[in-house]
Coordinates of C-alpha atoms in Angstrom, one line a residue:
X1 CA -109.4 -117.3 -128.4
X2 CA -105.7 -115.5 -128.1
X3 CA -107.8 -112.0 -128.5
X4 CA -110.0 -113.2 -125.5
X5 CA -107.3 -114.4 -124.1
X6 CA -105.6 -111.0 -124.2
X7 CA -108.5 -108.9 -123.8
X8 CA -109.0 -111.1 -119.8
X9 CA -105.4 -110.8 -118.7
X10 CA -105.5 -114.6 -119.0
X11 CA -101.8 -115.1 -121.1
X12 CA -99.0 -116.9 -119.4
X13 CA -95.6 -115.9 -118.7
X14 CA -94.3 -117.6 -122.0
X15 CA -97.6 -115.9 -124.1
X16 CA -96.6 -112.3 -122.7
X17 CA -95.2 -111.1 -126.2
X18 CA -96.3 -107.8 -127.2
X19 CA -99.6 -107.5 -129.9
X20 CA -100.5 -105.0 -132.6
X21 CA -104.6 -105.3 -131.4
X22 CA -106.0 -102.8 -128.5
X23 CA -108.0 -104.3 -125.9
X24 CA -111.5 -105.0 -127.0
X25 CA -115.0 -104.2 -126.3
X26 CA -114.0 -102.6 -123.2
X27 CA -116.0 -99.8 -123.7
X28 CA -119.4 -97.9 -124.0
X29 CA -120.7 -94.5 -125.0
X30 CA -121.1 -93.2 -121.0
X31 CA -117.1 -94.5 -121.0
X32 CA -116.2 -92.4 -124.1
X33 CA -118.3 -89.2 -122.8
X34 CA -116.0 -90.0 -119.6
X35 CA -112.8 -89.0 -121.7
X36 CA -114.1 -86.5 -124.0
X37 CA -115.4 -84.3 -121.6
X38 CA -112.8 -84.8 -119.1
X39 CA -110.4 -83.4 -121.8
X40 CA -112.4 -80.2 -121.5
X41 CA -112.1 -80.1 -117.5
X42 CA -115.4 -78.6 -116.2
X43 CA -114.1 -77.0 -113.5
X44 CA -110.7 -75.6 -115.4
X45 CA -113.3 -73.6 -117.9
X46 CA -114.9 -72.2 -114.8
X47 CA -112.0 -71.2 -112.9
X48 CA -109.9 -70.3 -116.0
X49 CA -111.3 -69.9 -118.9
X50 CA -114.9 -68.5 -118.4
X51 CA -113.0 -65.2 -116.2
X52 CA -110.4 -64.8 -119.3
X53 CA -113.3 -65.1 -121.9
X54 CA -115.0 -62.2 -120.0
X55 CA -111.9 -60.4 -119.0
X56 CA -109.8 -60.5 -122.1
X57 CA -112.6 -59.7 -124.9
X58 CA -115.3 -57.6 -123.0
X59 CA -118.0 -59.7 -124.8
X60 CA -120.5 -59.9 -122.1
X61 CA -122.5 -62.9 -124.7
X62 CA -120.0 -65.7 -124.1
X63 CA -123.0 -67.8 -123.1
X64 CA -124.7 -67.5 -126.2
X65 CA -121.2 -68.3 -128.3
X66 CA -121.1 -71.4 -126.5
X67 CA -124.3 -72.4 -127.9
X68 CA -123.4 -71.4 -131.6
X69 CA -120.2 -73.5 -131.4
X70 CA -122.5 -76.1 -130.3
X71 CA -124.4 -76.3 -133.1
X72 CA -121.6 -76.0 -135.4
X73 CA -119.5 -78.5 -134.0
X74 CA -123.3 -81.0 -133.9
X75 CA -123.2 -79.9 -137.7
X76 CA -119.2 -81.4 -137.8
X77 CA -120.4 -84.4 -135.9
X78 CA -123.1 -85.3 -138.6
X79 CA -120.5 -85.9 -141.1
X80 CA -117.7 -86.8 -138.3
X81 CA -120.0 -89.7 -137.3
X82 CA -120.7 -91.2 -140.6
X83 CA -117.3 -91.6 -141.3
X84 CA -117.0 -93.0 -137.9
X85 CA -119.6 -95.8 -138.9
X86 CA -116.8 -97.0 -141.8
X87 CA -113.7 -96.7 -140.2
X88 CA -112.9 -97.8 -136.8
X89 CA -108.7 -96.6 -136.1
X90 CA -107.2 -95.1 -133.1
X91 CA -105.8 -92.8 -135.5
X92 CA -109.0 -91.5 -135.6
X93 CA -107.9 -87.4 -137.3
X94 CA -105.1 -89.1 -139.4
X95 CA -107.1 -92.4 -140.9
X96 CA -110.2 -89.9 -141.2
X97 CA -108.1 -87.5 -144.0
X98 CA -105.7 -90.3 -145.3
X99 CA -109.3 -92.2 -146.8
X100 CA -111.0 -89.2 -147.6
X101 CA -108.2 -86.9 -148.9
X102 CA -105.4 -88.9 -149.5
X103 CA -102.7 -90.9 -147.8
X104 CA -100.0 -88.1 -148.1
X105 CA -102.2 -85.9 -147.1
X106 CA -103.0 -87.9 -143.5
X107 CA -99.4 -88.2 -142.8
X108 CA -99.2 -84.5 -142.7
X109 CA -102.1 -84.3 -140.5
X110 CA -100.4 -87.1 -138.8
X111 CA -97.9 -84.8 -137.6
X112 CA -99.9 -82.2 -136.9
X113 CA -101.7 -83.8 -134.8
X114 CA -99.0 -85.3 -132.5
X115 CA -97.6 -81.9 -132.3
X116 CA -101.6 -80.6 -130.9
X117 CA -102.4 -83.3 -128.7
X118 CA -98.9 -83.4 -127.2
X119 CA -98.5 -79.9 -126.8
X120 CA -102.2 -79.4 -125.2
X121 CA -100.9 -82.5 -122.5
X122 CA -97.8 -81.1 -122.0
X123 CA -99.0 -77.8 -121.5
X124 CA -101.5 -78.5 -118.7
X125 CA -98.7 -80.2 -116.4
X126 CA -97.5 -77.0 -115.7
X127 CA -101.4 -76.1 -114.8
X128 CA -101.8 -79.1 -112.8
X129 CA -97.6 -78.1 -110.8
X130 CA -98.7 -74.9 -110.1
X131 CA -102.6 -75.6 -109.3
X132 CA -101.0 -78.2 -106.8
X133 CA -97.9 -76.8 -105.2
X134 CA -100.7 -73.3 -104.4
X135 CA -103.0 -76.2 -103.0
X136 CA -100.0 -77.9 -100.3
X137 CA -98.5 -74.5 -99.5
X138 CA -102.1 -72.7 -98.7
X139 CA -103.2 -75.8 -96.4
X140 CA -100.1 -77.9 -95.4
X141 CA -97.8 -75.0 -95.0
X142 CA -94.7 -76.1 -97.2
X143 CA -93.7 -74.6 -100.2
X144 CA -93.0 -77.5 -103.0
X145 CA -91.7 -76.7 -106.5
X146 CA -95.1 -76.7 -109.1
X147 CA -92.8 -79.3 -110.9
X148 CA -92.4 -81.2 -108.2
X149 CA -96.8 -82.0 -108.5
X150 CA -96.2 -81.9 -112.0
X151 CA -93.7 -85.3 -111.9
X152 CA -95.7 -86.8 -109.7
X153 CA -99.0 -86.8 -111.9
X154 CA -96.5 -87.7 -114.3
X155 CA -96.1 -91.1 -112.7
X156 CA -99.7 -91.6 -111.9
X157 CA -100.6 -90.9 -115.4
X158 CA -97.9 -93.1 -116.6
X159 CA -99.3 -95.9 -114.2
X160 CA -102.2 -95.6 -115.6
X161 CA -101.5 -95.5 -119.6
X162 CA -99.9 -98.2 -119.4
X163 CA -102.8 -99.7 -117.9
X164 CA -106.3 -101.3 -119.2
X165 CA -108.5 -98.6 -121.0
X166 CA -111.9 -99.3 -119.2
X167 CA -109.5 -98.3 -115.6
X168 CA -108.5 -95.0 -117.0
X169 CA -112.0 -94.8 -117.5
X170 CA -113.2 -95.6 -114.2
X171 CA -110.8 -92.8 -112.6
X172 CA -112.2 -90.5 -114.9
X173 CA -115.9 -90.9 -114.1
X174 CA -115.3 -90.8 -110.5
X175 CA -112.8 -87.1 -111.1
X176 CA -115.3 -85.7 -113.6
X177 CA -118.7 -86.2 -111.3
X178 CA -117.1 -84.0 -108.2
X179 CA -116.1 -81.8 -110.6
X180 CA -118.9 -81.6 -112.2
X181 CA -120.7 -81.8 -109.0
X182 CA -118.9 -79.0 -107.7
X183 CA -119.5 -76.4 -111.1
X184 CA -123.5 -77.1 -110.7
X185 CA -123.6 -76.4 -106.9
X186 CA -121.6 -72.9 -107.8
X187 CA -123.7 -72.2 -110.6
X188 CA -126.9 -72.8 -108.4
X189 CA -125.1 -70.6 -105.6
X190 CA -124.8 -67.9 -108.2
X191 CA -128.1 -67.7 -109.8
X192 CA -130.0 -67.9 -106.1
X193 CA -127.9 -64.8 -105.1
X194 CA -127.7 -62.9 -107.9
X195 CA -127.3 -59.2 -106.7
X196 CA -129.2 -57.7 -109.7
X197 CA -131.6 -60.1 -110.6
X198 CA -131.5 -62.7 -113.1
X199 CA -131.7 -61.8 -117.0
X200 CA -131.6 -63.4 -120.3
X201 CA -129.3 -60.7 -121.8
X202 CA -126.1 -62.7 -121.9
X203 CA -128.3 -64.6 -125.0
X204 CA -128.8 -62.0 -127.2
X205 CA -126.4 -61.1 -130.3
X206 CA -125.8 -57.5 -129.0
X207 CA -124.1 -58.9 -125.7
X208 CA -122.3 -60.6 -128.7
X209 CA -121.2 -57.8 -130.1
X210 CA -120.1 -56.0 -126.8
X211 CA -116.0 -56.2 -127.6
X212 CA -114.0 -58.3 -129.4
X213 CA -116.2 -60.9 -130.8
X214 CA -113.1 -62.8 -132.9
X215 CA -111.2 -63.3 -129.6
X216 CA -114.4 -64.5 -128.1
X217 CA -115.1 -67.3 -130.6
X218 CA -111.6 -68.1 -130.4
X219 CA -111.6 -68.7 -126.3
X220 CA -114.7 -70.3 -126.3
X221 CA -113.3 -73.1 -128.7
X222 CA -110.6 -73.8 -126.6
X223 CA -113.5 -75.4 -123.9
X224 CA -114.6 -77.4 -126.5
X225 CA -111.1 -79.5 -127.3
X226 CA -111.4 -82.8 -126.8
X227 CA -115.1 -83.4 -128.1
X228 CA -113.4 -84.9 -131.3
X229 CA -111.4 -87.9 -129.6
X230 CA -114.2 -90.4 -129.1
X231 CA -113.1 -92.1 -132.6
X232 CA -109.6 -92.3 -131.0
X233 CA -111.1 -95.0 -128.8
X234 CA -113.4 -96.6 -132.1
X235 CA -110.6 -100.1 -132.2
X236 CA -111.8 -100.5 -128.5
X237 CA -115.5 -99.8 -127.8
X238 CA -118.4 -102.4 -127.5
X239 CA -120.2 -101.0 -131.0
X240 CA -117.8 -98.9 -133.5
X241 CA -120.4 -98.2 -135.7
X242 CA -123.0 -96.5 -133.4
X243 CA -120.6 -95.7 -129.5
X244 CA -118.4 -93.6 -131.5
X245 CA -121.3 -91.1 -133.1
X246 CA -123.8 -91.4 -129.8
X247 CA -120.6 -90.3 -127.3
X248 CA -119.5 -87.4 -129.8
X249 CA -123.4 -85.7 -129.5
X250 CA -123.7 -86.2 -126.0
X251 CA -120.3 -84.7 -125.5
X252 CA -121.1 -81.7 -127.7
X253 CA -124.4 -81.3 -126.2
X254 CA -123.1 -81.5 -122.7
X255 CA -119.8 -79.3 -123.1
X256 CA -122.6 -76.5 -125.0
X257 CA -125.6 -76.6 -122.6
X258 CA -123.6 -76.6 -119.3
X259 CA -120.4 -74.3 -119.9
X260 CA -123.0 -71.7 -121.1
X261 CA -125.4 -72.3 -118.3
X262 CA -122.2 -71.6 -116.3
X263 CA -121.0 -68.7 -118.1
X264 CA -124.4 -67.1 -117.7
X265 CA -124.5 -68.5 -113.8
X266 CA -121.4 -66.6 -113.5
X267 CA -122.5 -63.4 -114.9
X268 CA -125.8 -63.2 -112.6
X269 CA -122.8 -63.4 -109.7
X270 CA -121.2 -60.5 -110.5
X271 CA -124.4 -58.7 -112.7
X272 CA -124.1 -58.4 -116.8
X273 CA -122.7 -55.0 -116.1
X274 CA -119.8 -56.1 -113.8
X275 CA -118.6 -59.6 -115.4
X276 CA -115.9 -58.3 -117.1
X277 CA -114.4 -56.0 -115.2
X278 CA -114.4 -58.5 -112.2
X279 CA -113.3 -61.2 -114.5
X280 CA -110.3 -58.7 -115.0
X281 CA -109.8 -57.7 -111.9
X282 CA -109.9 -61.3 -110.3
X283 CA -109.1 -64.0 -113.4
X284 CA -109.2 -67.2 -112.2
X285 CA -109.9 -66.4 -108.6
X286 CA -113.5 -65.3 -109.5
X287 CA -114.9 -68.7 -109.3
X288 CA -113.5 -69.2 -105.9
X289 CA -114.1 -65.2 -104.8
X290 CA -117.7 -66.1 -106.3
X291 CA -118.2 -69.2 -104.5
X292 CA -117.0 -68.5 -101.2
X293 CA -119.2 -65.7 -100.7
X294 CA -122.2 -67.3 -101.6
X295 CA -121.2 -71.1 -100.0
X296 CA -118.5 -70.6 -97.5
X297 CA -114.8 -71.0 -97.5
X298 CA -115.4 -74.5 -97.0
X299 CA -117.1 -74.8 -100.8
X300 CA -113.5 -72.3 -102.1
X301 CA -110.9 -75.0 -100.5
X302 CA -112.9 -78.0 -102.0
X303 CA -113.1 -76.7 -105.5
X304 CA -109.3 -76.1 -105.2
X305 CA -109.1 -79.4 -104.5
X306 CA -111.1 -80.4 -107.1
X307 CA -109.5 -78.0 -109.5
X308 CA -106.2 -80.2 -108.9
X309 CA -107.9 -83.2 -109.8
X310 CA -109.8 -81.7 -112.7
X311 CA -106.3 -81.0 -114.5
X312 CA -105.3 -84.3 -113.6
X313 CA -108.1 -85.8 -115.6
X314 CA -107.7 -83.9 -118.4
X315 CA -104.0 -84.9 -118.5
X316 CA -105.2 -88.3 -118.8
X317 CA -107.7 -88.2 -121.4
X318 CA -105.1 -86.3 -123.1
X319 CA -102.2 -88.5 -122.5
X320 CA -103.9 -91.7 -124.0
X321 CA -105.0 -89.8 -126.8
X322 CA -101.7 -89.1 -127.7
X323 CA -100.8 -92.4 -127.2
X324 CA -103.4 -94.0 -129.2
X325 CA -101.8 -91.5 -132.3
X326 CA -98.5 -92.9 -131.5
X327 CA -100.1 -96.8 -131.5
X328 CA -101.7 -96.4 -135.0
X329 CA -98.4 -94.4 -136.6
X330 CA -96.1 -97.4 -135.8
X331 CA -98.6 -100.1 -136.3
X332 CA -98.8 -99.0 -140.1
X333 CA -95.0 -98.0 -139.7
X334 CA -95.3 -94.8 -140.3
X335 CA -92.9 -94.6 -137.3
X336 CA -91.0 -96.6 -136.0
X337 CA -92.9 -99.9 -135.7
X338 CA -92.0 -100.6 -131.9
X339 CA -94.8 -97.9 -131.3
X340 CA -97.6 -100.5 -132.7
X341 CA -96.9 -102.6 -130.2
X342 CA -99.7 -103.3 -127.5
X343 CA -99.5 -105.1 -124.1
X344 CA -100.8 -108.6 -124.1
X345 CA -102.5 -108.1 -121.0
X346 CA -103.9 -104.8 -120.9
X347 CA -104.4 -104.0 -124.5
X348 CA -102.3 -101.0 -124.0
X349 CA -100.2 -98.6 -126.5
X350 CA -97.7 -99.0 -123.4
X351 CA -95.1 -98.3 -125.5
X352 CA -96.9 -95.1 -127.1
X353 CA -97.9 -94.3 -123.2
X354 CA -94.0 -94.5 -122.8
X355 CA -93.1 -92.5 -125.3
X356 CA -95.3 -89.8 -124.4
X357 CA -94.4 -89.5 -120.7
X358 CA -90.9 -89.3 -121.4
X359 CA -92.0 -86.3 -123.8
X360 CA -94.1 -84.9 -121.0
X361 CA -91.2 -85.6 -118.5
X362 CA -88.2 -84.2 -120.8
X363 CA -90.3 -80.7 -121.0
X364 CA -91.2 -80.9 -117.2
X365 CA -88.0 -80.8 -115.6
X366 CA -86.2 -78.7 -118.3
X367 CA -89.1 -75.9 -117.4
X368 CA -88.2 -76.7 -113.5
X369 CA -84.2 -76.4 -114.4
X370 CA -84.4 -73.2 -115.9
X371 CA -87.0 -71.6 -114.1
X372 CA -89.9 -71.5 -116.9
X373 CA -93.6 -70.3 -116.0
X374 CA -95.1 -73.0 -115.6
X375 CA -98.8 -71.0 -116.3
X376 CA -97.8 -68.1 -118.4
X377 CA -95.4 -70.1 -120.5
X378 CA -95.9 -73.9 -120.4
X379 CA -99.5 -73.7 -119.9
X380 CA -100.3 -70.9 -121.8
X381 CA -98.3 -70.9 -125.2
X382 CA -98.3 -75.0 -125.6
X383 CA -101.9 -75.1 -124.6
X384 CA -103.1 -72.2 -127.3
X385 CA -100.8 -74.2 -129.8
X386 CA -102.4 -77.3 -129.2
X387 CA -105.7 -75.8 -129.4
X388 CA -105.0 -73.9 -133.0
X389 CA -103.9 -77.3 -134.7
X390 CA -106.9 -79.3 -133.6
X391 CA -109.0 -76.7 -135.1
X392 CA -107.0 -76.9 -138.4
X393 CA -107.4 -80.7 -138.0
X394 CA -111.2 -80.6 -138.0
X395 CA -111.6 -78.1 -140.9
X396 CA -109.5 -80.5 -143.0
X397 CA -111.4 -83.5 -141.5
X398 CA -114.9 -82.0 -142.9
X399 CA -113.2 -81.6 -146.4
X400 CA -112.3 -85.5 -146.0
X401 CA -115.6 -86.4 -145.3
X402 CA -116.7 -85.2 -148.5
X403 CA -113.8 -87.0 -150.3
X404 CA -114.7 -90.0 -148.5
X405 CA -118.2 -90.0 -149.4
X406 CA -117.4 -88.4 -153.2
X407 CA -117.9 -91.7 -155.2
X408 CA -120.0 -94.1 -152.6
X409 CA -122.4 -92.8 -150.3
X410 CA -122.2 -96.2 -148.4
X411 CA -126.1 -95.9 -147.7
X412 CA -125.2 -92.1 -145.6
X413 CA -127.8 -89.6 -146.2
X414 CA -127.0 -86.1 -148.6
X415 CA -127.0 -84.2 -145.0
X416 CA -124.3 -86.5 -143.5
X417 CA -122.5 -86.9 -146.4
X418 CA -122.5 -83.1 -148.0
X419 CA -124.6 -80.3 -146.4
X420 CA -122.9 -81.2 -143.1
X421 CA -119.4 -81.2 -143.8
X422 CA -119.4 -78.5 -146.2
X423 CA -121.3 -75.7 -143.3
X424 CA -119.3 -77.0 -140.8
X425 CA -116.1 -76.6 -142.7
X426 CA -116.4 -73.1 -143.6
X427 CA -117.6 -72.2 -140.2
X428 CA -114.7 -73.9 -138.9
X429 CA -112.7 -72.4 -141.0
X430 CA -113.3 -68.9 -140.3
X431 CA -112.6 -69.8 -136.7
X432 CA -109.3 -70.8 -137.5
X433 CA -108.9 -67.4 -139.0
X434 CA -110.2 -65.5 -136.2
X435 CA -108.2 -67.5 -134.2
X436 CA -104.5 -66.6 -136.2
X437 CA -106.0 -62.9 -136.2
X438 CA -106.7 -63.0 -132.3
X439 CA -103.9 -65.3 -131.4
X440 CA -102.4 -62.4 -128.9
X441 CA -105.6 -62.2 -126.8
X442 CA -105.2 -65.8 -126.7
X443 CA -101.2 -65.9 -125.4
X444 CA -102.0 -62.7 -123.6
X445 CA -99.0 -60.6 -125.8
X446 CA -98.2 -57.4 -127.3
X447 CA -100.0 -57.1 -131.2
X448 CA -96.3 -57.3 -132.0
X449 CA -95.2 -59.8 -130.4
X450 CA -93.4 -62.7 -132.7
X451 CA -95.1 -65.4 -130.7
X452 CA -98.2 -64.6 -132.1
X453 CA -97.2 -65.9 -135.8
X454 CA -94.1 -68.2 -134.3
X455 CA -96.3 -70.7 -132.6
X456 CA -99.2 -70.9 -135.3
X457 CA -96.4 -71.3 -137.7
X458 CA -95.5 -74.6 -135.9
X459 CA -98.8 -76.3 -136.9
X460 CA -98.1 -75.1 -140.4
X461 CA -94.6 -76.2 -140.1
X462 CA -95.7 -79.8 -138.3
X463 CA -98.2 -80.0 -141.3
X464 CA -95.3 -79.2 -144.5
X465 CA -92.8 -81.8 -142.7
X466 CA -95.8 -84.9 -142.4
X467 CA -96.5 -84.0 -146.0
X468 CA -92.8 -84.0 -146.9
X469 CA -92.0 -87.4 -145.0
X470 CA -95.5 -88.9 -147.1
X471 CA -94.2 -88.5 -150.1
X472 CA -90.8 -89.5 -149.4
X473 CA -92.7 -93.0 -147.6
X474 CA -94.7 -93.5 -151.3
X475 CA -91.3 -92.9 -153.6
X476 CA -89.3 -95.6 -151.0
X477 CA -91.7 -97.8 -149.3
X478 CA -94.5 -98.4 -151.5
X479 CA -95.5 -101.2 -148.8
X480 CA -95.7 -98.8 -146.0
X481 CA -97.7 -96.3 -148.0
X482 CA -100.7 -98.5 -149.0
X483 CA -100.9 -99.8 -145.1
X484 CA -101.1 -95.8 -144.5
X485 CA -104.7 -95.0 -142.4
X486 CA -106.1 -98.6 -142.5
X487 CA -105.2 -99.3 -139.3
X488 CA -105.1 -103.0 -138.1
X489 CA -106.7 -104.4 -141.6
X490 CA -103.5 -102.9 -143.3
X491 CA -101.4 -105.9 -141.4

C-alpha cells in the first residue's frame, strides 16, 4: 500500500520522507522509445550531424553506414535484452558488467559512465545557448548571451527531473513528433525536387569507400547514443522483462531506417556528386539552405524553432539518465547514500536530478564567465567525449553478457547468450578503435593536436579511478561491495 501510496502522490505531509524505490509501472515501450530516441534529436542529426558526416569524411555512403550500425547494434541488443529480462536496475551499464564481469569491474564502468552521460548533457547546453540566443536575435531583434538560453533550460529541465517520470515523458513525445514531423516533411521536399534525379548509389559499398570510411563509422555512431538507456528506466516500466527489450529494437530500428532515409533525402537535394562539398561549404545550415528552397522560409524559421526544442529534449532524456546513474550509485552506497534517495511523491532521483543540474550549471556559467565556445568547445569536445565512453561501455557490456550467461543460460537461447554478444563486441570494438584513430575529424583539430589523446584519455582515466575506488570499497566495506549492481534487492 505505502508503494501505491507513493507511486499516486497520495502521502501526507508527515509521510513525505524521502524513499529508496522509483515510481512504478509508469511506463511503456512507446514511453521508453520517447527517451531513447529523443537522446538522439532527429532534427540535431539533420541539421548537424548529417552535413559534418558528409563534409568532414567525403564518404558519399553515410546512408548505407547507418544501416550497418543498425544491424550491429540489433546484434548488441540480442544479448543486451536478455540480460535485461534478469536484471531490472536504473544502473542499467554499471549493474549489467558488475553481474556479468565482476563488481570491481562495474564500479569502474560506473565512473565511466557518469563521466559519458554527464559530459554528452553538459555538452549540448552550449548547443541548445547558442541554437537559442541565434533564434531571439534573428526574429526578436535582441542579442541575449547563448548562456543566458542555456540557464534557462537549465531550470526547466531541473523542473522537470525532479518531477514524475511518465511527465518527462509526455514533454518528450509531444517535442520529438514536430521534430520528427518536421525531418519527414524536409526529406519528402528533397526527394520530390531532386535536381539530378533520384539514385540508389548512396547504398552501395563503393559510396562507402569514397573518403575516410573510419571517420565515417565514427560520426554515424554518435546519432545512435542513447539507444542503450531504455534499461536505465527497467525499475520503472509496466513489464521489465519484455518493455525494456521491445523499446531497445524499435529504437534501433527507427534511429537506422529514418537517419539513413534522411541522409539519402539529403543527398538527392544537393545530387551524390555535390553532398559533400555543399555539406562543407554550408555545415549545419544545409538543412535550412535545403529546406527553404524547396518549402519556403516559412518551413527554415519553424525547423529553427524546432531545432531549439529538439536540443531541449535531448537534454532531458539525457539529464534523467544521468540521474538515474547517480540514484542506483548511492542507493547501494557506492556514493554517498543521500543520492539513493527518491521523492515520495514523484518517484524521483530528485536528489540525483539536483546533483546533476548543479554540474550542468557550475560548467554553464564558468563557460559564460570566461568566454568559452559554447559550440566549438562545450559542445563539441564534451559531446565527442561523451560519445567515446559509451561506446567503450557497450563493448565491455557484450563481454558481460557472456560472463553473465557463462554458467546458467537461464532458459536464453545460444544466439542471445553467445553468438550475439561475441559479433557485436568485436564489431564494436573496432569502432572504438576507429574512433581513437579518427578522434580529430571528430573534434575538428589538427592530427597533432593533444586533445585528440587528452580527452579519450579521460574515459580511460574515469575507467582506472572506478576500478581503483572498487577495490578499495571490497578491502574496507565488505557490506557495500556485495550490495554492488543489485540494485534495490541489495537493501
Amino acid at each position: 500500500m505505502a508503494d501505491e501510496a507513493i507511486a499516486t502522490g497520495r502521502l501526507s505531509a508527515g509521510e513525505q520522507s524521502a524513499t529508496h524505490t522509483l515510481s512504478r509501472r509508469r511506463i511503456g515501450v512507446p514511453d521508453i522509445v520517447f527517451f531513447v530516441v529523443a537522446a538522439s534529436s532527429p532534427l540535431t542529426v539533420a541539421a548537424g550531424g548529417l552535413p559534418m558526416s558528409y563534409g568532414t569524411t567525403g564518404v558519399t555512403g553515410v546512408p548505407l553506414i547507418y544501416l550497418i550500425l543498425a544491424a550491429v547494434l540489433a546484434v548488441f541488443s540480442a544479448g543486451y535484452a536478455a540480460m535485461s529480462r534478469h536484471i531490472s536496475n536504473a544502473g542499467a551499464f554499471y549493474s549489467y558488467i558488475a553481474q556479468g564481469l565482476g563488481r570491481v569491474t562495474g564500479v569502474g564502468a560506473s565512473f565511466v559512465a557518469l563521466v559519458a552521460y554527464n559530459a554528452m548533457q553538459v555538452g549540448l547546453y552550449g548547443l541548445f545557448g547558442a541554437a537559442a540566443a541565434g533564434l531571439v536575435s534573428a526574429h526578436l531583434g535582441v542579442d541575449v548571451p547563448w548562456w543566458v538560453c542555456s540557464l534557462v533550460a537549465l531550470a526547466l529541465i531541473a523542473f522537470l527531473g525532479y518531477r514524475r517520470i511518465d511527465l518527462n515523458a509526455r514533454v518528450l513525445a509531444v517535442l520529438l513528433v514536430c521534430e520528427g514531423l518536421t525531418v519527414l516533411v524536409f526529406d519528402i521536399a528533397q526527394v520530390g525536387n531532386a535536381p539530378a534525379g533520384l539514385t540508389a548509389e548512396p547504398f552501395t559499398w563503393s559510396a562507402v569507400t569514397t573518403g575516410a570510411v573510419g571517420a565515417g563509422f565514427c560520426w554515424v555512431m554518435a546519432s545512435f547514443m542513447g539507444f542503450e538507456s531504455g534499461a536505465i528506466y527497467s525499475e520503472e516500466c509496466r513489464d521489465p522483462r519484455r518493455t525494456v527489450s521491445r523499446a531497445t529494437y524499435i529504437a534501433v530500428a527507427l534511429i537506422g531506417v529514418f537517419y539513413a532515409f534522411t541522409a539519402w533525402a539529403m543527398s538527392m537535394g544537393t545530387g551524390v556528386d555535390k553532398i559533400i562539398d555543399e555539406s562543407a561549404k554550408n555545415g549545419t545550415d544545409l538543412v535550412f539552405i535545403l529546406g527553404e528552397a524547396t518549402l519556403g522560409s516559412a518551413f527554415s524559421t519553424l525547423a529553427n524553432v524546432f531545432m531549439v526544442t529538439a536540443v531541449f529534449a535531448a537534454l532531458l532524456s539525457f539529464h534523467n539518465a544521468v540521474a538515474r546513474y547517480f540514484f542506483a550509485l548511492g542507493r547501494e552506497r557506492v556514493l554517498p547514500a543521500r543520492l539513493g534517495d527518491s521523492h515520495p511523491r514523484h518517484g524521483s532521483p530528485y536528489v540525483g536530478s539536483l546533483v546533476q543540474t548543479a554540474i550542468a550549471l557550475v560548467v554553464v556559467v564558468g563557460f559564460g564567465v570566461l568566454g568559452g565556445d559554447p559550440t566549438g568547445t562545450l559542445f563539441n569536445w564534451f559531446t565527442n567525449l561523451g560519445a567515446l565512453g559509451v561506446i567503450l561501455l557497450l563493448v565491455v557490456t557484450s563481454v558481460s553478457v557472456l560472463g553473465f550467461f557463462r554458467r546458467d543460460s537461464r532458459g536464453e537461447n545460444g544466439f542471445s547468450r553467445i553468438i550475439a554478444p561475441t559479433l557485436a563486441g568485436a564489431a564494436l570494438a573496432a569502432i572504438l578503435v576507429l574512433a581513437v584513430v579518427n578522434f580529430n575529424a571528430l573534434l575538428g583539430t589538427p592530427p597533432d593536436s593533444i586533445l585528440n589523446w587528452l580527452i579519450p584519455g579521460l574515459v580511460l582515466l574515469a575507467g582506472i579511478v572506478g576500478v581503483g575506488y572498487g577495490l578499495r570499497i571490497k578491502a574496507a566495506d565488505p557490506a557495500t561491495y556485495a550490495r554492488i549492481g543489485h540494485g534495490a534487492s541489495a537493501e
